[in-house]
Each structure stands twice: as C-alpha cells, then as structure tokens.
Coordinates of C-alpha atoms in Angstrom, one line a residue:
M19 CA -0.2 -0.4 -0.2
E20 CA 2.8 2.5 1.2
A21 CA 4.4 1.7 -2.3
A22 CA 1.7 2.6 -4.5
A23 CA 1.2 5.9 -2.6
I24 CA 5.1 6.8 -3.4
V25 CA 4.9 5.9 -6.9
G26 CA 1.9 8.2 -7.3
F27 CA 3.3 11.1 -5.2
T28 CA 6.5 10.7 -7.2
S29 CA 4.9 10.4 -10.7
A30 CA 2.7 13.4 -10.0
I31 CA 5.9 15.7 -8.9
G32 CA 7.7 14.2 -12.0
A33 CA 4.8 15.1 -14.4
Y34 CA 5.3 19.1 -13.4
G35 CA 8.9 18.8 -15.6
G36 CA 7.0 18.3 -18.7
F37 CA 4.4 21.4 -17.8
F38 CA 7.4 24.1 -16.2
I39 CA 10.6 23.1 -18.3
P40 CA 8.5 23.9 -21.8
K41 CA 6.4 27.1 -19.8
A42 CA 9.9 28.6 -18.4
F43 CA 11.5 27.9 -22.0
G44 CA 8.8 29.8 -23.7
D45 CA 8.7 32.7 -21.1
S46 CA 12.3 33.2 -21.7
L47 CA 11.7 33.2 -25.4
T48 CA 9.1 35.7 -24.9
L49 CA 10.8 37.9 -22.7
T50 CA 14.0 38.0 -24.0
G51 CA 14.1 36.6 -27.8
R52 CA 16.7 34.1 -26.4
P53 CA 16.4 30.5 -24.1
E54 CA 19.6 31.5 -21.9
V55 CA 17.3 32.7 -19.1
A56 CA 15.5 29.5 -18.5
L57 CA 19.0 27.6 -19.0
L58 CA 20.6 29.8 -16.3
V59 CA 17.4 29.0 -14.2
F60 CA 17.3 25.4 -14.5
F61 CA 21.0 25.7 -13.5
V62 CA 20.9 27.7 -10.3
F63 CA 18.0 25.2 -9.4
Y64 CA 20.1 22.1 -10.1
L65 CA 23.0 23.4 -8.1
S66 CA 20.6 24.0 -5.2
C67 CA 19.6 20.5 -5.5
L68 CA 23.2 19.5 -5.4
A69 CA 24.0 21.7 -2.3
V70 CA 20.9 20.1 -0.7
N71 CA 21.9 16.4 -1.3
W72 CA 25.2 17.0 -0.2
L73 CA 24.3 19.0 3.0
F74 CA 21.7 16.1 3.9
Y75 CA 23.4 12.7 2.5
V76 CA 27.1 13.1 1.6
R77 CA 28.8 14.9 4.4
R78 CA 29.9 13.7 7.5
G79 CA 27.9 14.0 10.2
S80 CA 24.3 14.0 7.9
V81 CA 21.6 12.0 8.1
L82 CA 23.2 8.9 6.5
H83 CA 27.1 9.8 7.9
P84 CA 26.3 10.6 11.5
A85 CA 29.7 11.8 13.4
S86 CA 29.1 9.7 16.3
M87 CA 29.2 6.3 14.0
P88 CA 32.6 4.7 13.7
T89 CA 34.0 4.5 10.3
Q90 CA 34.5 1.3 8.5
I91 CA 38.5 1.8 9.3
E92 CA 37.6 2.7 12.8
A93 CA 35.6 -0.3 13.8
A94 CA 38.0 -2.5 12.2
Q95 CA 40.8 -1.7 14.3

C-alpha cells in the first residue's frame, strides 16, 4: 500500500517537469527572445539540488553519516 502511494506521489511531481520546462523556455523566449535565461534558472536550481543533497546525505555528520558512528576503518581496528 505504501509503495503505491510513493509511486503516485513521485509520478505527480515528475509530471510537472513536462509542464514547467517548456513553459520556462516559452517565457524566456517571449521576454528576452533567447533561451539563456531559462537555462540559467535551471542551472541554479540544479546547483541548489546538489547542495541540498550534499548537506543532508553526503557530508560527514549528515543523516546517512552521523558523526557518532565509527567509520569502517575505525571499527576494524
């Protein structure tokens, strides 16, 4: 049951990409005559996604790597 809810939610969020990306390109072309503004906005968004993922999942002391947990090298010694 929970898996179906997650798949449905993820699909609904993913469907927005099919609407917002062409809309952003259209607005950029209408306002400036060039697609670079939309591409810059996408680039900044992707950088922010990268920063959030690093902050919460990759860095030491994050959710997946708590600072109190010994590393594999420390545990083997």
